CSV table of N, CA and C in Angstrom, one decimal:
chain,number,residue,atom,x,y,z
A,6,UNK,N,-29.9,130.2,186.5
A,6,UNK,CA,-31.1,129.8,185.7
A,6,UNK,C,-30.7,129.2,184.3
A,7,UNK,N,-31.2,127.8,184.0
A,7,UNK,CA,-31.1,127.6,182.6
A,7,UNK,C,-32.2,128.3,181.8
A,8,UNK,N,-31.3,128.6,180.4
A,8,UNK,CA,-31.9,129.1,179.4
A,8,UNK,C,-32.3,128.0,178.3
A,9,UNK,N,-33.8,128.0,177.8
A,9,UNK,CA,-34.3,127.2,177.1
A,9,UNK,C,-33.6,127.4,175.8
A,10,UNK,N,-33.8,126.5,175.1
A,10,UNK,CA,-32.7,126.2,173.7
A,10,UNK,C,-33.7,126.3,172.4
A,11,UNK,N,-34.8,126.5,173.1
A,11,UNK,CA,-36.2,126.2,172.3
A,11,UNK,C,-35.8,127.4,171.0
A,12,UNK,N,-36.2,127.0,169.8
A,12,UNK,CA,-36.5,128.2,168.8
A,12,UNK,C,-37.6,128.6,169.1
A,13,UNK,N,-37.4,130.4,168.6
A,13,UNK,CA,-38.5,130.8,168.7
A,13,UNK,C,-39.5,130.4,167.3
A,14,UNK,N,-40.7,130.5,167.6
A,14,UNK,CA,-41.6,130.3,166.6
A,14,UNK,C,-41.2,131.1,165.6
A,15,UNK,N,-41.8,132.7,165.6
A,15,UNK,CA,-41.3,133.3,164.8
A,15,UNK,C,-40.1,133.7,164.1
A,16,UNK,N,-39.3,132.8,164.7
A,16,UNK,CA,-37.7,132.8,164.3
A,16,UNK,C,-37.7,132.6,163.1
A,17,UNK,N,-38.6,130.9,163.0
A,17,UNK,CA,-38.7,130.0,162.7
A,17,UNK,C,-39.3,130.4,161.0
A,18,UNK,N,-40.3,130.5,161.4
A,18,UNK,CA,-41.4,131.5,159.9
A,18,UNK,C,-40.4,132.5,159.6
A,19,UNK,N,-39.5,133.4,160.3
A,19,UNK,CA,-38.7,134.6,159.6
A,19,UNK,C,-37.9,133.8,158.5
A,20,UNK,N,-37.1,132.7,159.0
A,20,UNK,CA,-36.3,132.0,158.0
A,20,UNK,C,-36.7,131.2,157.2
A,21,UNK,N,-38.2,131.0,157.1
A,21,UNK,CA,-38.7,129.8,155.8
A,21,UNK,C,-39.3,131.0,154.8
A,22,UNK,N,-39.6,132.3,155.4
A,22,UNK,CA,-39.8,133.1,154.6
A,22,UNK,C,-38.7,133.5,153.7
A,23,UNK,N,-37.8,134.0,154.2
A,23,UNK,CA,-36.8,134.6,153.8
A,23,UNK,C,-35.7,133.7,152.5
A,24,UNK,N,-36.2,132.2,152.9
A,24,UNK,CA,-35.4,131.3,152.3
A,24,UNK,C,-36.5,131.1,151.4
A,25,UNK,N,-37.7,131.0,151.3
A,25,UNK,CA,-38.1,130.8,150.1
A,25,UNK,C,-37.8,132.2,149.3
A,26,UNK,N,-38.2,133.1,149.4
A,26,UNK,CA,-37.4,134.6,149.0
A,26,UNK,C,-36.2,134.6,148.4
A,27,UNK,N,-35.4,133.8,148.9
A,27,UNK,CA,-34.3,133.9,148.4
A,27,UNK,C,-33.9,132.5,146.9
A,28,UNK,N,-35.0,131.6,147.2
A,28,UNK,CA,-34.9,130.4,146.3
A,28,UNK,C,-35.6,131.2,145.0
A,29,UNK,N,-36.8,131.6,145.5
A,29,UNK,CA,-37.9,132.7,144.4
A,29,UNK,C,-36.8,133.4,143.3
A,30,UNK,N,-36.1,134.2,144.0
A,30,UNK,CA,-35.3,135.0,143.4
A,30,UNK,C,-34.3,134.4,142.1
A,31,UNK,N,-33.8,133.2,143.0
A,31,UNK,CA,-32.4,132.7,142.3
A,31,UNK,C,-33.2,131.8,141.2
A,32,UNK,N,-34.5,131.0,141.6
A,32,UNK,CA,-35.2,130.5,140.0
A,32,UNK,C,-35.2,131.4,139.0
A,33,UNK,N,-35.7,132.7,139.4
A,33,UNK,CA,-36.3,133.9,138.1
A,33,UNK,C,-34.5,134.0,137.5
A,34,UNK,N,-34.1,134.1,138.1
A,34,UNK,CA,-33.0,134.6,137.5
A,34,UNK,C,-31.9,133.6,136.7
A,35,UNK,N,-32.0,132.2,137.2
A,35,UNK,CA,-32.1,131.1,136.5
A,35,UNK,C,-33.0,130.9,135.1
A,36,UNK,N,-33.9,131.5,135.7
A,36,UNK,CA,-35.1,131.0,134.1
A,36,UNK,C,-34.5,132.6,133.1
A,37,UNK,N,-34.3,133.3,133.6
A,37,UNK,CA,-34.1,134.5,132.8
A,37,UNK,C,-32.7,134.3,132.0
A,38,UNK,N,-31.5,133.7,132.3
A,38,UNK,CA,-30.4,133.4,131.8
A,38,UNK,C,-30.5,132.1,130.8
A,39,UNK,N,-31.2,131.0,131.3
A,39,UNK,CA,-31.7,130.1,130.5
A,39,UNK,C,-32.3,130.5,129.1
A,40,UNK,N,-33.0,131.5,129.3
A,40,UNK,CA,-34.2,132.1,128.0
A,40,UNK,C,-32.7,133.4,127.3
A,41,UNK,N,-31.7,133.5,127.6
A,41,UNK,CA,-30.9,134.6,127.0
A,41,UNK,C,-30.0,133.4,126.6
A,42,UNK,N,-29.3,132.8,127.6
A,42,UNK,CA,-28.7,131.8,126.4
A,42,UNK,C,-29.4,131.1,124.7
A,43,UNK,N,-30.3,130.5,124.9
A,43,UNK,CA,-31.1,129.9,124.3
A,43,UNK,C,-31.5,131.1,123.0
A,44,UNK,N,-31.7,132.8,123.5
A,44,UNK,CA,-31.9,133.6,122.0
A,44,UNK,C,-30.2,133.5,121.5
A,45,UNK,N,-29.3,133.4,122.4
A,45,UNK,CA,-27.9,133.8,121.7
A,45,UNK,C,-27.9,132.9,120.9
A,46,UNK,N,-28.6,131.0,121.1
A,46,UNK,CA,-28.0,130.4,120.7
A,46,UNK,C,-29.1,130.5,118.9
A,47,UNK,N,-30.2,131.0,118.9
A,47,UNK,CA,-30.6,131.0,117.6
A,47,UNK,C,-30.4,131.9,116.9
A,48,UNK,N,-29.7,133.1,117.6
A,48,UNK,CA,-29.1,133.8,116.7
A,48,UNK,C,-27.7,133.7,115.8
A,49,UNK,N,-26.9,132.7,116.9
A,49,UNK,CA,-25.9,132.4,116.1
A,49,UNK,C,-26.3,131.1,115.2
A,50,UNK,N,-27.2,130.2,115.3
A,50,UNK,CA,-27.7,129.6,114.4
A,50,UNK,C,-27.9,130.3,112.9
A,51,UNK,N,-29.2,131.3,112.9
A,51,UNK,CA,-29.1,132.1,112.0
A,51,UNK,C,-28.4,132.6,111.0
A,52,UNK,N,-27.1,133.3,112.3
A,52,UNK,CA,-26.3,133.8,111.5
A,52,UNK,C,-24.9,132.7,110.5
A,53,UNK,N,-25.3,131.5,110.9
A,53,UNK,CA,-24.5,130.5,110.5
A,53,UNK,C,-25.1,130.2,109.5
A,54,UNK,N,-26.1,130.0,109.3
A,54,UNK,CA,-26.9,129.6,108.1
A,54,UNK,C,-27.3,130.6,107.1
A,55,UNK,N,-27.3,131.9,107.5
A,55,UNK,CA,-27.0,133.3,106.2
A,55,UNK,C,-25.7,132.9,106.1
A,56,UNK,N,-24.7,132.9,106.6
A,56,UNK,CA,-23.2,132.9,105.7
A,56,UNK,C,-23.1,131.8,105.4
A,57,UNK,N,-23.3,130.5,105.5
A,57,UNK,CA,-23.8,128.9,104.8
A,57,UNK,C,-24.3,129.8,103.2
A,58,UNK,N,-25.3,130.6,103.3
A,58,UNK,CA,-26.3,131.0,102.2
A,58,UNK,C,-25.5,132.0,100.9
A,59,UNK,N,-24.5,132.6,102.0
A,59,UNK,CA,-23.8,133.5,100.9
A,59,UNK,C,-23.0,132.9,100.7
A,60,UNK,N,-21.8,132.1,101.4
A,60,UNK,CA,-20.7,131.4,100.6
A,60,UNK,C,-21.5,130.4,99.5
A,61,UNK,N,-22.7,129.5,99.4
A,61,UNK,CA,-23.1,129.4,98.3
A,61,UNK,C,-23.4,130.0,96.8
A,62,UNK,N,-24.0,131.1,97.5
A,62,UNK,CA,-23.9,132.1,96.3
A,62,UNK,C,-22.6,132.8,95.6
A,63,UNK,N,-21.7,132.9,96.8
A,63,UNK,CA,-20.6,133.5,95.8
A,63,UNK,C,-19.8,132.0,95.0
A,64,UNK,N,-20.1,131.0,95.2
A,64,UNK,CA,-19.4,130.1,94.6
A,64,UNK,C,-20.7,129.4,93.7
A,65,UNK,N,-21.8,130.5,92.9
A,65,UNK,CA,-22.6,130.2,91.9
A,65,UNK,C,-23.5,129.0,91.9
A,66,UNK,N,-24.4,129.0,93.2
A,66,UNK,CA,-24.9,127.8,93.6
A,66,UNK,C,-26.2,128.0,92.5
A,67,UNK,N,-26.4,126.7,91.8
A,67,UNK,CA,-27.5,126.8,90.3
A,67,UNK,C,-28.7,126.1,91.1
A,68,UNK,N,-29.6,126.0,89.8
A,68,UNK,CA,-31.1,125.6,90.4
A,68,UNK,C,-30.6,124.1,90.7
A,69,UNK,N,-31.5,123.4,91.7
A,69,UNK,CA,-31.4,122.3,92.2
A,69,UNK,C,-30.0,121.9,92.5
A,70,UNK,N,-29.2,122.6,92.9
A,70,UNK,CA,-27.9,122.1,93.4
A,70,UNK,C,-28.0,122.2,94.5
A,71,UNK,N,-26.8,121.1,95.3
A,71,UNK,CA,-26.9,121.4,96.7
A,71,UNK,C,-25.4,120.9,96.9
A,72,UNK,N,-25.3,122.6,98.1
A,72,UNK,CA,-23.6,122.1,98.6
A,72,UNK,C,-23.6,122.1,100.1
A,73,UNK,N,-23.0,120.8,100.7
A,73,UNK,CA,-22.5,120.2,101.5
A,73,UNK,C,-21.6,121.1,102.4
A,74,UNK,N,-21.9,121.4,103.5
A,74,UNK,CA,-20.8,122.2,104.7
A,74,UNK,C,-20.6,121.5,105.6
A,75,UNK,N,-19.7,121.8,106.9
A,75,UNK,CA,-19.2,120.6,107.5
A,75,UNK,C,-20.7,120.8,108.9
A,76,UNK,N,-21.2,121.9,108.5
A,76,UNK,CA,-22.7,122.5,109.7
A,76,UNK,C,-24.1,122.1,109.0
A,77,UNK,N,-24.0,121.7,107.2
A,77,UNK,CA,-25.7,121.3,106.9
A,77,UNK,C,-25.3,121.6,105.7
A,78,UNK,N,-26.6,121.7,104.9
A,78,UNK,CA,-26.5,121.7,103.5
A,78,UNK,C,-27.4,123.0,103.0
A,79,UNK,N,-26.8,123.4,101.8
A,79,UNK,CA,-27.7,124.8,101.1
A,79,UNK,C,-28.0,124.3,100.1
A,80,UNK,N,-29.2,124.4,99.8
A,80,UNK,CA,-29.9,124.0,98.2
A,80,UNK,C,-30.7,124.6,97.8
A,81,UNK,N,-30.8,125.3,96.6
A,81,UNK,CA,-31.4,126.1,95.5
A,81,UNK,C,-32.4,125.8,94.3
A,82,UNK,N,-33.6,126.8,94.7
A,82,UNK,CA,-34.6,126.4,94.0
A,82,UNK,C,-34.9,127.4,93.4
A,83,UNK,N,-34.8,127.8,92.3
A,83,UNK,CA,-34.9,129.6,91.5
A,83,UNK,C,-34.4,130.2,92.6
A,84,UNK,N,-35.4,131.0,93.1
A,84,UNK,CA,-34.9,132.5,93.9
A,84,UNK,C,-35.1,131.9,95.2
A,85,UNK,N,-34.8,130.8,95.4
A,85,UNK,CA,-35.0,130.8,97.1
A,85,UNK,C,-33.6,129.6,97.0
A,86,UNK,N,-33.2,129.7,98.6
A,86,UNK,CA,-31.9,129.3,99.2
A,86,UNK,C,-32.4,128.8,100.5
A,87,UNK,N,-32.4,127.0,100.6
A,87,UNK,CA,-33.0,126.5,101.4
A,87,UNK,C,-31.6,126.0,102.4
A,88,UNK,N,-31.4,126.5,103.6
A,88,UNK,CA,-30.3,126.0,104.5
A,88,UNK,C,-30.7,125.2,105.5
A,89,UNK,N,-30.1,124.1,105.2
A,89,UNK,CA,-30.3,122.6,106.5
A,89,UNK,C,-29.7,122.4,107.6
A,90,UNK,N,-29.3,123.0,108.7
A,90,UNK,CA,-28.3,122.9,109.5
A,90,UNK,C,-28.2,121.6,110.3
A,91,UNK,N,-27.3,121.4,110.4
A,91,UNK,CA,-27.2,119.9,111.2
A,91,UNK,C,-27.5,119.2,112.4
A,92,UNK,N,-28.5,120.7,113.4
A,92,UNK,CA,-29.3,120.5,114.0
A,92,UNK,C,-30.8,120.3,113.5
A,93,UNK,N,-31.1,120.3,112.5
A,93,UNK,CA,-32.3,119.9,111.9
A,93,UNK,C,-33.1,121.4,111.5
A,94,UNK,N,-32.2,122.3,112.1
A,94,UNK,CA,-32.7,124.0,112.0
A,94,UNK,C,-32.9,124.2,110.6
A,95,UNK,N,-34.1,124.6,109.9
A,95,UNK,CA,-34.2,125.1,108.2
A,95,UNK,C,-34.2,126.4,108.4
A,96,UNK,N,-33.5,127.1,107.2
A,96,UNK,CA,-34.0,128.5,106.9
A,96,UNK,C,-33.9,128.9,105.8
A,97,UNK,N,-34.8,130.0,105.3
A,97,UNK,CA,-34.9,129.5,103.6
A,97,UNK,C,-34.4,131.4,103.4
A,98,UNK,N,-34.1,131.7,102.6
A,98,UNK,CA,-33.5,133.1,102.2
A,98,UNK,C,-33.8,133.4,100.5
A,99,UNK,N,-34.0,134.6,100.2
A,99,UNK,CA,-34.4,134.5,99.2
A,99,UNK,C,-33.2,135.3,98.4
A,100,UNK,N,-33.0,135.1,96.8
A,100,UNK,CA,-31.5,135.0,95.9
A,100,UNK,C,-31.7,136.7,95.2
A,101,UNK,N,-30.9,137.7,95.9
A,101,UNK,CA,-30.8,138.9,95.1
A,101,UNK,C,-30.9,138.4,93.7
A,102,UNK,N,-31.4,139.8,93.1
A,102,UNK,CA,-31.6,139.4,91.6
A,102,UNK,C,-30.0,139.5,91.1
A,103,UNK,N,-29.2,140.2,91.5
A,103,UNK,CA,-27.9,140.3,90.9
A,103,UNK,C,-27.5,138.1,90.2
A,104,UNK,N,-28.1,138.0,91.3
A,104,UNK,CA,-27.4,136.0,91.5
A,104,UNK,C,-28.3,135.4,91.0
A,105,UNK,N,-29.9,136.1,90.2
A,105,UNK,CA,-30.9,135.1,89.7
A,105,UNK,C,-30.4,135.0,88.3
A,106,UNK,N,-29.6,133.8,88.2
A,106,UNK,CA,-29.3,133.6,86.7
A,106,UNK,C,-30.2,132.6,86.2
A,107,UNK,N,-31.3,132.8,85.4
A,107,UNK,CA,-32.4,132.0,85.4
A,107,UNK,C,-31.9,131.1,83.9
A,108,UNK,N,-30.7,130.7,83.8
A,108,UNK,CA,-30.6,130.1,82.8
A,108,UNK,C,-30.2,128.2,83.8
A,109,UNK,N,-30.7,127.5,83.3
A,109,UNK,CA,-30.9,126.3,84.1
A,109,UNK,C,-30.0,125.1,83.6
C-alpha cells in the first residue's frame, strides 16, 4: 500500500502556532534589549557631561565662559553649568557654592 504524503491539517496549525510563538517571543526580547541598550546609552551620556561639568569647574570656569571639549561644550551662567554634547544632548547642572565666585 502507498502511503499518502499529504500533511496533516493539524500538523500544519501546530507549526504556524508554535512558529508564531516562537517569533512573539524573540520580538519581546528584541524590543527589551533595544530599550536597555538605549538607557545604557543616556546614562553614559549623562555621566559624560557631569564630568564635562566638573573638569570645568576645577579649571575655574567664570560667568559667560565657555570651554570647548573634544564631546561638546560647557558654559556658565552664575550658578548654573550648561553642557552641550555633540550629540545635541543639553544638560544643565547647578555650581556648589564652594565654586560660586560671584565676582564677574
Amino acid at each position: 500500500m502507498k502511503q499518502s504524503r499529504r500533511i496533516d491539517g493539524t500538523f500544519f496549525a501546530t507549526a504556524m502556532i508554535l512558529f508564531v510563538l516562537i517569533a512573539s517571543v524573540f520580538c519581546i526580547k528584541t524590543t527589551i534589549c533595544r530599550e536597555r541598550i538605549h538607557d545604557y546609552q543616556e546614562q553614559a551620556s549623562y555621566y559624560e557631561a557631569r564630568a564635562m561639568a566638573k573638569m570645568a569647574l576645577s579649571n575655574e570656569i567664570k560667568h559667560k565662559q565657555i570651554f570647548r571639549f573634544n564631546t561638546g561644550t560647557v558654559s556658565r551662567n552664575y550658578l548654573k553649568l550648561t553642557v552641550e554634547l555633540n550629540d545635541k544632548k543639553t544638560y544643565q547642572f547647578s555650581v556648589p557654592t564652594r565654586f560660586a565666585n560671584f565676582k564677574k
